[in-house]
């Protein structure tokens, strides 16, 4: 199955799978191809971008550890649904994986929003390191649950918008899209159901 993923990244994914499972197989690549096709059809997102981000997450064992294909697929879909580039996600995760920079970012956001948003630096740091799918969901809900959404953000001055986005290591438009209540973000259960359907339809095997 052709995924358009480069040979070097495929080799890295297979090496990581060997370390994780003790077996050198093409299973991960077949899953990426089948899951991505099903998720793209279900969500209307770009198949190529789902495959590309999924493979990058799995290949980046140094930052994300031994991520399963299923976890990487959920992360990849979320990245697109939130309007992010993969590179932004990687930078965002890196910022919060380091506890000191997580605390610094949380302090900046509290100050810049006049205390309206209090980020849990410890929880976000843990999730950024151990569960990146949950990290993205928690980060977004941290703003929305405290009443800070796209409308509040766009009501700020240009300088304030730039400063908030920069404190998160994001572009202004990416930050605005992340906290847009109108964006359709699939739940973990919804994505898992689509992937289960792909398995049941034999989309994740060589045949």
PDB file of N, CA, C and O in Angstrom, residues 33-107:
ATOM      1  N   UNK A  33      -1.744   3.108   6.542  1.00  0.00           N
ATOM      2  CA  UNK A  33      -2.434   3.245   5.260  1.00  0.00           C
ATOM      3  C   UNK A  33      -3.939   3.055   5.428  1.00  0.00           C
ATOM      4  O   UNK A  33      -4.741   3.873   4.949  1.00  0.00           O
ATOM      5  N   UNK A  34      -4.337   1.988   6.118  1.00  0.00           N
ATOM      6  CA  UNK A  34      -5.756   1.675   6.255  1.00  0.00           C
ATOM      7  C   UNK A  34      -6.506   2.633   7.158  1.00  0.00           C
ATOM      8  O   UNK A  34      -7.601   3.115   6.802  1.00  0.00           O
ATOM      9  N   UNK A  35      -5.932   2.918   8.313  1.00  0.00           N
ATOM     10  CA  UNK A  35      -6.576   3.853   9.245  1.00  0.00           C
ATOM     11  C   UNK A  35      -6.711   5.235   8.621  1.00  0.00           C
ATOM     12  O   UNK A  35      -7.748   5.895   8.753  1.00  0.00           O
ATOM     13  N   UNK A  36      -5.649   5.689   7.971  1.00  0.00           N
ATOM     14  CA  UNK A  36      -5.658   7.043   7.389  1.00  0.00           C
ATOM     15  C   UNK A  36      -6.741   7.169   6.332  1.00  0.00           C
ATOM     16  O   UNK A  36      -7.449   8.187   6.270  1.00  0.00           O
ATOM     17  N   UNK A  37      -6.885   6.146   5.513  1.00  0.00           N
ATOM     18  CA  UNK A  37      -7.907   6.169   4.481  1.00  0.00           C
ATOM     19  C   UNK A  37      -9.299   6.273   5.104  1.00  0.00           C
ATOM     20  O   UNK A  37     -10.136   7.074   4.669  1.00  0.00           O
ATOM     21  N   UNK A  38      -9.538   5.463   6.147  1.00  0.00           N
ATOM     22  CA  UNK A  38     -10.850   5.474   6.800  1.00  0.00           C
ATOM     23  C   UNK A  38     -11.114   6.791   7.516  1.00  0.00           C
ATOM     24  O   UNK A  38     -12.224   7.340   7.442  1.00  0.00           O
ATOM     25  N   UNK A  39     -10.106   7.321   8.183  1.00  0.00           N
ATOM     26  CA  UNK A  39     -10.278   8.571   8.928  1.00  0.00           C
ATOM     27  C   UNK A  39     -10.465   9.761   7.983  1.00  0.00           C
ATOM     28  O   UNK A  39     -11.250  10.664   8.270  1.00  0.00           O
ATOM     29  N   UNK A  40      -9.746   9.766   6.873  1.00  0.00           N
ATOM     30  CA  UNK A  40      -9.899  10.844   5.897  1.00  0.00           C
ATOM     31  C   UNK A  40     -11.312  10.834   5.325  1.00  0.00           C
ATOM     32  O   UNK A  40     -11.937  11.888   5.166  1.00  0.00           O
ATOM     33  N   UNK A  41     -11.819   9.638   5.026  1.00  0.00           N
ATOM     34  CA  UNK A  41     -13.168   9.529   4.481  1.00  0.00           C
ATOM     35  C   UNK A  41     -14.212   9.972   5.504  1.00  0.00           C
ATOM     36  O   UNK A  41     -15.173  10.656   5.171  1.00  0.00           O
ATOM     37  N   UNK A  42     -13.992   9.617   6.779  1.00  0.00           N
ATOM     38  CA  UNK A  42     -14.963   9.950   7.817  1.00  0.00           C
ATOM     39  C   UNK A  42     -14.961  11.433   8.174  1.00  0.00           C
ATOM     40  O   UNK A  42     -16.016  12.023   8.419  1.00  0.00           O
ATOM     41  N   UNK A  43     -13.777  12.041   8.214  1.00  0.00           N
ATOM     42  CA  UNK A  43     -13.656  13.424   8.681  1.00  0.00           C
ATOM     43  C   UNK A  43     -13.603  14.452   7.567  1.00  0.00           C
ATOM     44  O   UNK A  43     -13.804  15.648   7.814  1.00  0.00           O
ATOM     45  N   UNK A  44     -13.279  14.007   6.349  1.00  0.00           N
ATOM     46  CA  UNK A  44     -13.111  14.956   5.251  1.00  0.00           C
ATOM     47  C   UNK A  44     -11.758  15.644   5.249  1.00  0.00           C
ATOM     48  O   UNK A  44     -11.523  16.578   4.475  1.00  0.00           O
ATOM     49  N   UNK A  45     -10.849  15.172   6.091  1.00  0.00           N
ATOM     50  CA  UNK A  45      -9.517  15.756   6.171  1.00  0.00           C
ATOM     51  C   UNK A  45      -8.618  15.176   5.080  1.00  0.00           C
ATOM     52  O   UNK A  45      -8.950  14.200   4.426  1.00  0.00           O
ATOM     53  N   UNK A  46      -7.451  15.802   4.923  1.00  0.00           N
ATOM     54  CA  UNK A  46      -6.498  15.374   3.905  1.00  0.00           C
ATOM     55  C   UNK A  46      -5.868  14.034   4.268  1.00  0.00           C
ATOM     56  O   UNK A  46      -5.255  13.893   5.327  1.00  0.00           O
ATOM     57  N   UNK A  47      -6.014  13.048   3.383  1.00  0.00           N
ATOM     58  CA  UNK A  47      -5.393  11.739   3.589  1.00  0.00           C
ATOM     59  C   UNK A  47      -3.884  11.881   3.699  1.00  0.00           C
ATOM     60  O   UNK A  47      -3.251  11.298   4.587  1.00  0.00           O
ATOM     61  N   UNK A  48      -3.294  12.656   2.800  1.00  0.00           N
ATOM     62  CA  UNK A  48      -1.836  12.810   2.781  1.00  0.00           C
ATOM     63  C   UNK A  48      -1.331  13.408   4.091  1.00  0.00           C
ATOM     64  O   UNK A  48      -0.315  12.959   4.645  1.00  0.00           O
ATOM     65  N   UNK A  49      -2.031  14.419   4.615  1.00  0.00           N
ATOM     66  CA  UNK A  49      -1.583  15.050   5.852  1.00  0.00           C
ATOM     67  C   UNK A  49      -1.761  14.132   7.051  1.00  0.00           C
ATOM     68  O   UNK A  49      -0.940  14.139   7.973  1.00  0.00           O
ATOM     69  N   UNK A  50      -2.840  13.335   7.057  1.00  0.00           N
ATOM     70  CA  UNK A  50      -3.016  12.374   8.154  1.00  0.00           C
ATOM     71  C   UNK A  50      -1.869  11.369   8.151  1.00  0.00           C
ATOM     72  O   UNK A  50      -1.256  11.091   9.185  1.00  0.00           O
ATOM     73  N   UNK A  51      -1.554  10.829   6.982  1.00  0.00           N
ATOM     74  CA  UNK A  51      -0.458   9.867   6.880  1.00  0.00           C
ATOM     75  C   UNK A  51       0.879  10.495   7.276  1.00  0.00           C
ATOM     76  O   UNK A  51       1.671   9.893   8.013  1.00  0.00           O
ATOM     77  N   UNK A  52       1.105  11.709   6.799  1.00  0.00           N
ATOM     78  CA  UNK A  52       2.384  12.375   7.051  1.00  0.00           C
ATOM     79  C   UNK A  52       2.579  12.658   8.537  1.00  0.00           C
ATOM     80  O   UNK A  52       3.628  12.322   9.108  1.00  0.00           O
ATOM     81  N   UNK A  53       1.573  13.250   9.187  1.00  0.00           N
ATOM     82  CA  UNK A  53       1.703  13.574  10.610  1.00  0.00           C
ATOM     83  C   UNK A  53       1.779  12.315  11.464  1.00  0.00           C
ATOM     84  O   UNK A  53       2.546  12.262  12.429  1.00  0.00           O
ATOM     85  N   UNK A  54       0.989  11.303  11.108  1.00  0.00           N
ATOM     86  CA  UNK A  54       1.026  10.043  11.855  1.00  0.00           C
ATOM     87  C   UNK A  54       2.424   9.447  11.830  1.00  0.00           C
ATOM     88  O   UNK A  54       2.967   9.043  12.862  1.00  0.00           O
ATOM     89  N   UNK A  55       3.007   9.401  10.649  1.00  0.00           N
ATOM     90  CA  UNK A  55       4.336   8.810  10.514  1.00  0.00           C
ATOM     91  C   UNK A  55       5.389   9.635  11.258  1.00  0.00           C
ATOM     92  O   UNK A  55       6.325   9.079  11.847  1.00  0.00           O
ATOM     93  N   UNK A  56       5.240  10.947  11.259  1.00  0.00           N
ATOM     94  CA  UNK A  56       6.203  11.801  11.969  1.00  0.00           C
ATOM     95  C   UNK A  56       6.126  11.600  13.481  1.00  0.00           C
ATOM     96  O   UNK A  56       7.144  11.571  14.173  1.00  0.00           O
ATOM     97  N   UNK A  57       4.905  11.456  13.997  1.00  0.00           N
ATOM     98  CA  UNK A  57       4.745  11.233  15.441  1.00  0.00           C
ATOM     99  C   UNK A  57       5.390   9.912  15.843  1.00  0.00           C
ATOM    100  O   UNK A  57       6.135   9.835  16.835  1.00  0.00           O
ATOM    101  N   UNK A  58       5.111   8.842  15.076  1.00  0.00           N
ATOM    102  CA  UNK A  58       5.659   7.526  15.416  1.00  0.00           C
ATOM    103  C   UNK A  58       7.177   7.513  15.285  1.00  0.00           C
ATOM    104  O   UNK A  58       7.880   6.930  16.114  1.00  0.00           O
ATOM    105  N   UNK A  59       7.693   8.174  14.258  1.00  0.00           N
ATOM    106  CA  UNK A  59       9.137   8.169  14.018  1.00  0.00           C
ATOM    107  C   UNK A  59       9.901   8.965  15.076  1.00  0.00           C
ATOM    108  O   UNK A  59      11.071   8.671  15.348  1.00  0.00           O
ATOM    109  N   UNK A  60       9.241   9.959  15.688  1.00  0.00           N
ATOM    110  CA  UNK A  60       9.922  10.824  16.660  1.00  0.00           C
ATOM    111  C   UNK A  60       9.889  10.201  18.059  1.00  0.00           C
ATOM    112  O   UNK A  60       9.288  10.735  18.987  1.00  0.00           O
ATOM    113  N   UNK A  61      10.552   9.050  18.190  1.00  0.00           N
ATOM    114  CA  UNK A  61      10.567   8.352  19.479  1.00  0.00           C
ATOM    115  C   UNK A  61      11.291   9.171  20.543  1.00  0.00           C
ATOM    116  O   UNK A  61      10.973   9.093  21.726  1.00  0.00           O
ATOM    117  N   UNK A  62      12.288   9.961  20.145  1.00  0.00           N
ATOM    118  CA  UNK A  62      13.053  10.764  21.096  1.00  0.00           C
ATOM    119  C   UNK A  62      12.130  11.688  21.889  1.00  0.00           C
ATOM    120  O   UNK A  62      12.276  11.829  23.104  1.00  0.00           O
ATOM    121  N   UNK A  63      11.172  12.311  21.216  1.00  0.00           N
ATOM    122  CA  UNK A  63      10.290  13.258  21.893  1.00  0.00           C
ATOM    123  C   UNK A  63       9.032  12.601  22.452  1.00  0.00           C
ATOM    124  O   UNK A  63       8.599  12.932  23.565  1.00  0.00           O
ATOM    125  N   UNK A  64       8.443  11.665  21.699  1.00  0.00           N
ATOM    126  CA  UNK A  64       7.135  11.152  22.074  1.00  0.00           C
ATOM    127  C   UNK A  64       7.134   9.727  22.631  1.00  0.00           C
ATOM    128  O   UNK A  64       6.095   9.235  23.072  1.00  0.00           O
ATOM    129  N   UNK A  65       8.292   9.059  22.617  1.00  0.00           N
ATOM    130  CA  UNK A  65       8.347   7.698  23.130  1.00  0.00           C
ATOM    131  C   UNK A  65       7.727   6.714  22.150  1.00  0.00           C
ATOM    132  O   UNK A  65       7.586   6.996  20.963  1.00  0.00           O
ATOM    133  N   UNK A  66       7.326   5.555  22.656  1.00  0.00           N
ATOM    134  CA  UNK A  66       6.769   4.504  21.804  1.00  0.00           C
ATOM    135  C   UNK A  66       5.266   4.713  21.637  1.00  0.00           C
ATOM    136  O   UNK A  66       4.451   4.133  22.346  1.00  0.00           O
ATOM    137  N   UNK A  67       4.922   5.546  20.693  1.00  0.00           N
ATOM    138  CA  UNK A  67       3.516   5.852  20.408  1.00  0.00           C
ATOM    139  C   UNK A  67       2.958   4.774  19.481  1.00  0.00           C
ATOM    140  O   UNK A  67       3.594   4.402  18.494  1.00  0.00           O
ATOM    141  N   UNK A  68       1.770   4.264  19.786  1.00  0.00           N
ATOM    142  CA  UNK A  68       1.144   3.283  18.911  1.00  0.00           C
ATOM    143  C   UNK A  68       0.595   3.976  17.668  1.00  0.00           C
ATOM    144  O   UNK A  68       0.410   5.203  17.651  1.00  0.00           O
ATOM    145  N   UNK A  69       0.314   3.187  16.635  1.00  0.00           N
ATOM    146  CA  UNK A  69      -0.260   3.749  15.418  1.00  0.00           C
ATOM    147  C   UNK A  69      -1.599   4.407  15.737  1.00  0.00           C
ATOM    148  O   UNK A  69      -1.900   5.506  15.244  1.00  0.00           O
ATOM    149  N   UNK A  70      -2.404   3.745  16.579  1.00  0.00           N
ATOM    150  CA  UNK A  70      -3.716   4.286  16.911  1.00  0.00           C
ATOM    151  C   UNK A  70      -3.604   5.644  17.610  1.00  0.00           C
ATOM    152  O   UNK A  70      -4.349   6.583  17.284  1.00  0.00           O
ATOM    153  N   UNK A  71      -2.676   5.759  18.556  1.00  0.00           N
ATOM    154  CA  UNK A  71      -2.471   7.040  19.247  1.00  0.00           C
ATOM    155  C   UNK A  71      -2.015   8.115  18.264  1.00  0.00           C
ATOM    156  O   UNK A  71      -2.500   9.250  18.300  1.00  0.00           O
ATOM    157  N   UNK A  72      -1.079   7.742  17.402  1.00  0.00           N
ATOM    158  CA  UNK A  72      -0.544   8.705  16.431  1.00  0.00           C
ATOM    159  C   UNK A  72      -1.622   9.166  15.448  1.00  0.00           C
ATOM    160  O   UNK A  72      -1.652  10.328  15.044  1.00  0.00           O
ATOM    161  N   UNK A  73      -2.531   8.257  15.075  1.00  0.00           N
ATOM    162  CA  UNK A  73      -3.612   8.632  14.164  1.00  0.00           C
ATOM    163  C   UNK A  73      -4.534   9.652  14.835  1.00  0.00           C
ATOM    164  O   UNK A  73      -4.952  10.634  14.201  1.00  0.00           O
ATOM    165  N   UNK A  74      -4.872   9.431  16.092  1.00  0.00           N
ATOM    166  CA  UNK A  74      -5.746  10.382  16.798  1.00  0.00           C
ATOM    167  C   UNK A  74      -5.081  11.746  16.905  1.00  0.00           C
ATOM    168  O   UNK A  74      -5.736  12.782  16.729  1.00  0.00           O
ATOM    169  N   UNK A  75      -3.792  11.756  17.190  1.00  0.00           N
ATOM    170  CA  UNK A  75      -3.051  13.014  17.280  1.00  0.00           C
ATOM    171  C   UNK A  75      -3.063  13.725  15.921  1.00  0.00           C
ATOM    172  O   UNK A  75      -3.320  14.928  15.833  1.00  0.00           O
ATOM    173  N   UNK A  76      -2.809  12.969  14.862  1.00  0.00           N
ATOM    174  CA  UNK A  76      -2.738  13.538  13.522  1.00  0.00           C
ATOM    175  C   UNK A  76      -4.066  14.170  13.107  1.00  0.00           C
ATOM    176  O   UNK A  76      -4.090  15.275  12.548  1.00  0.00           O
ATOM    177  N   UNK A  77      -5.172  13.482  13.400  1.00  0.00           N
ATOM    178  CA  UNK A  77      -6.488  14.027  13.070  1.00  0.00           C
ATOM    179  C   UNK A  77      -6.750  15.300  13.872  1.00  0.00           C
ATOM    180  O   UNK A  77      -7.219  16.311  13.333  1.00  0.00           O
ATOM    181  N   UNK A  78      -6.413  15.273  15.158  1.00  0.00           N
ATOM    182  CA  UNK A  78      -6.625  16.459  15.992  1.00  0.00           C
ATOM    183  C   UNK A  78      -5.836  17.651  15.484  1.00  0.00           C
ATOM    184  O   UNK A  78      -6.330  18.779  15.471  1.00  0.00           O
ATOM    185  N   UNK A  79      -4.589  17.421  15.098  1.00  0.00           N
ATOM    186  CA  UNK A  79      -3.753  18.504  14.591  1.00  0.00           C
ATOM    187  C   UNK A  79      -4.465  19.219  13.434  1.00  0.00           C
ATOM    188  O   UNK A  79      -4.549  20.449  13.410  1.00  0.00           O
ATOM    189  N   UNK A  80      -4.982  18.425  12.492  1.00  0.00           N
ATOM    190  CA  UNK A  80      -5.687  19.029  11.358  1.00  0.00           C
ATOM    191  C   UNK A  80      -6.978  19.709  11.780  1.00  0.00           C
ATOM    192  O   UNK A  80      -7.302  20.807  11.329  1.00  0.00           O
ATOM    193  N   UNK A  81      -7.750  19.036  12.634  1.00  0.00           N
ATOM    194  CA  UNK A  81      -9.034  19.609  13.037  1.00  0.00           C
ATOM    195  C   UNK A  81      -8.854  20.900  13.829  1.00  0.00           C
ATOM    196  O   UNK A  81      -9.723  21.778  13.802  1.00  0.00           O
ATOM    197  N   UNK A  82      -7.727  21.037  14.514  1.00  0.00           N
ATOM    198  CA  UNK A  82      -7.445  22.256  15.278  1.00  0.00           C
ATOM    199  C   UNK A  82      -6.803  23.341  14.416  1.00  0.00           C
ATOM    200  O   UNK A  82      -6.560  24.452  14.887  1.00  0.00           O
ATOM    201  N   UNK A  83      -6.529  23.019  13.149  1.00  0.00           N
ATOM    202  CA  UNK A  83      -5.956  24.014  12.249  1.00  0.00           C
ATOM    203  C   UNK A  83      -4.465  24.229  12.428  1.00  0.00           C
ATOM    204  O   UNK A  83      -3.934  25.284  12.059  1.00  0.00           O
ATOM    205  N   UNK A  84      -3.769  23.231  12.990  1.00  0.00           N
ATOM    206  CA  UNK A  84      -2.334  23.341  13.245  1.00  0.00           C
ATOM    207  C   UNK A  84      -1.522  22.668  12.154  1.00  0.00           C
ATOM    208  O   UNK A  84      -1.978  21.740  11.503  1.00  0.00           O
ATOM    209  N   UNK A  85      -0.282  23.117  12.020  1.00  0.00           N
ATOM    210  CA  UNK A  85       0.715  22.382  11.266  1.00  0.00           C
ATOM    211  C   UNK A  85       1.378  21.385  12.221  1.00  0.00           C
ATOM    212  O   UNK A  85       1.427  21.618  13.435  1.00  0.00           O
ATOM    213  N   UNK A  86       1.926  20.309  11.673  1.00  0.00           N
ATOM    214  CA  UNK A  86       2.602  19.330  12.535  1.00  0.00           C
ATOM    215  C   UNK A  86       3.729  19.992  13.317  1.00  0.00           C
ATOM    216  O   UNK A  86       3.920  19.723  14.503  1.00  0.00           O
ATOM    217  N   UNK A  87       4.474  20.865  12.661  1.00  0.00           N
ATOM    218  CA  UNK A  87       5.623  21.511  13.314  1.00  0.00           C
ATOM    219  C   UNK A  87       5.178  22.340  14.514  1.00  0.00           C
ATOM    220  O   UNK A  87       5.897  22.419  15.523  1.00  0.00           O
ATOM    221  N   UNK A  88       3.999  22.941  14.430  1.00  0.00           N
ATOM    222  CA  UNK A  88       3.475  23.706  15.563  1.00  0.00           C
ATOM    223  C   UNK A  88       3.169  22.776  16.728  1.00  0.00           C
ATOM    224  O   UNK A  88       3.491  23.076  17.888  1.00  0.00           O
ATOM    225  N   UNK A  89       2.545  21.641  16.429  1.00  0.00           N
ATOM    226  CA  UNK A  89       2.247  20.666  17.478  1.00  0.00           C
ATOM    227  C   UNK A  89       3.523  20.195  18.163  1.00  0.00           C
ATOM    228  O   UNK A  89       3.595  20.113  19.392  1.00  0.00           O
ATOM    229  N   UNK A  90       4.541  19.888  17.380  1.00  0.00           N
ATOM    230  CA  UNK A  90       5.801  19.401  17.935  1.00  0.00           C
ATOM    231  C   UNK A  90       6.427  20.446  18.859  1.00  0.00           C
ATOM    232  O   UNK A  90       6.910  20.128  19.953  1.00  0.00           O
ATOM    233  N   UNK A  91       6.401  21.701  18.426  1.00  0.00           N
ATOM    234  CA  UNK A  91       6.946  22.792  19.230  1.00  0.00           C
ATOM    235  C   UNK A  91       6.122  23.018  20.496  1.00  0.00           C
ATOM    236  O   UNK A  91       6.673  23.229  21.585  1.00  0.00           O
ATOM    237  N   UNK A  92       4.804  22.943  20.357  1.00  0.00           N
ATOM    238  CA  UNK A  92       3.903  23.138  21.489  1.00  0.00           C
ATOM    239  C   UNK A  92       4.114  22.050  22.532  1.00  0.00           C
ATOM    240  O   UNK A  92       4.203  22.321  23.736  1.00  0.00           O
ATOM    241  N   UNK A  93       4.195  20.800  22.067  1.00  0.00           N
ATOM    242  CA  UNK A  93       4.425  19.685  22.979  1.00  0.00           C
ATOM    243  C   UNK A  93       5.763  19.841  23.688  1.00  0.00           C
ATOM    244  O   UNK A  93       5.883  19.602  24.896  1.00  0.00           O
ATOM    245  N   UNK A  94       6.784  20.254  22.940  1.00  0.00           N
ATOM    246  CA  UNK A  94       8.113  20.435  23.516  1.00  0.00           C
ATOM    247  C   UNK A  94       8.102  21.488  24.617  1.00  0.00           C
ATOM    248  O   UNK A  94       8.719  21.315  25.680  1.00  0.00           O
ATOM    249  N   UNK A  95       7.363  22.578  24.387  1.00  0.00           N
ATOM    250  CA  UNK A  95       7.286  23.647  25.381  1.00  0.00           C
ATOM    251  C   UNK A  95       6.708  23.133  26.698  1.00  0.00           C
ATOM    252  O   UNK A  95       7.194  23.454  27.778  1.00  0.00           O
ATOM    253  N   UNK A  96       5.660  22.321  26.615  1.00  0.00           N
ATOM    254  CA  UNK A  96       4.987  21.854  27.831  1.00  0.00           C
ATOM    255  C   UNK A  96       5.608  20.586  28.409  1.00  0.00           C
ATOM    256  O   UNK A  96       5.378  20.263  29.582  1.00  0.00           O
ATOM    257  N   UNK A  97       6.401  19.861  27.626  1.00  0.00           N
ATOM    258  CA  UNK A  97       7.090  18.689  28.168  1.00  0.00           C
ATOM    259  C   UNK A  97       8.136  19.099  29.197  1.00  0.00           C
ATOM    260  O   UNK A  97       8.417  18.347  30.137  1.00  0.00           O
ATOM    261  N   UNK A  98       8.711  20.259  29.007  1.00  0.00           N
ATOM    262  CA  UNK A  98       9.679  20.794  29.967  1.00  0.00           C
ATOM    263  C   UNK A  98       8.905  21.539  31.050  1.00  0.00           C
ATOM    264  O   UNK A  98       8.212  22.515  30.767  1.00  0.00           O
ATOM    265  N   UNK A  99       9.008  21.081  32.287  1.00  0.00           N
ATOM    266  CA  UNK A  99       8.170  21.650  33.340  1.00  0.00           C
ATOM    267  C   UNK A  99       8.425  23.136  33.552  1.00  0.00           C
ATOM    268  O   UNK A  99       7.481  23.905  33.768  1.00  0.00           O
ATOM    269  N   UNK A 100       9.677  23.558  33.467  1.00  0.00           N
ATOM    270  CA  UNK A 100       9.976  24.973  33.712  1.00  0.00           C
ATOM    271  C   UNK A 100       9.366  25.867  32.638  1.00  0.00           C
ATOM    272  O   UNK A 100       8.815  26.932  32.944  1.00  0.00           O
ATOM    273  N   UNK A 101       9.418  25.442  31.373  1.00  0.00           N
ATOM    274  CA  UNK A 101       8.814  26.254  30.315  1.00  0.00           C
ATOM    275  C   UNK A 101       7.288  26.129  30.343  1.00  0.00           C
ATOM    276  O   UNK A 101       6.584  27.048  29.923  1.00  0.00           O
ATOM    277  N   UNK A 102       6.789  25.006  30.856  1.00  0.00           N
ATOM    278  CA  UNK A 102       5.337  24.855  31.032  1.00  0.00           C
ATOM    279  C   UNK A 102       4.829  25.851  32.068  1.00  0.00           C
ATOM    280  O   UNK A 102       3.816  26.530  31.866  1.00  0.00           O
ATOM    281  N   UNK A 103       5.554  25.954  33.177  1.00  0.00           N
ATOM    282  CA  UNK A 103       5.190  26.913  34.225  1.00  0.00           C
ATOM    283  C   UNK A 103       5.281  28.337  33.689  1.00  0.00           C
ATOM    284  O   UNK A 103       4.410  29.177  33.951  1.00  0.00           O
ATOM    285  N   UNK A 104       6.323  28.613  32.918  1.00  0.00           N
ATOM    286  CA  UNK A 104       6.504  29.949  32.360  1.00  0.00           C
ATOM    287  C   UNK A 104       5.359  30.307  31.419  1.00  0.00           C
ATOM    288  O   UNK A 104       4.816  31.417  31.469  1.00  0.00           O
ATOM    289  N   UNK A 105       4.964  29.360  30.556  1.00  0.00           N
ATOM    290  CA  UNK A 105       3.868  29.611  29.620  1.00  0.00           C
ATOM    291  C   UNK A 105       2.560  29.842  30.364  1.00  0.00           C
ATOM    292  O   UNK A 105       1.779  30.735  30.018  1.00  0.00           O
ATOM    293  N   UNK A 106       2.321  29.027  31.393  1.00  0.00           N
ATOM    294  CA  UNK A 106       1.093  29.175  32.183  1.00  0.00           C
ATOM    295  C   UNK A 106       1.051  30.534  32.862  1.00  0.00           C
ATOM    296  O   UNK A 106      -0.001  31.193  32.917  1.00  0.00           O
ATOM    297  N   UNK A 107       2.202  30.990  33.370  1.00  0.00           N
ATOM    298  CA  UNK A 107       2.271  32.299  34.012  1.00  0.00           C
ATOM    299  C   UNK A 107       2.023  33.422  33.016  1.00  0.00           C
ATOM    300  O   UNK A 107       1.315  34.387  33.318  1.00  0.00           O
TER     301      UNK A 107
END
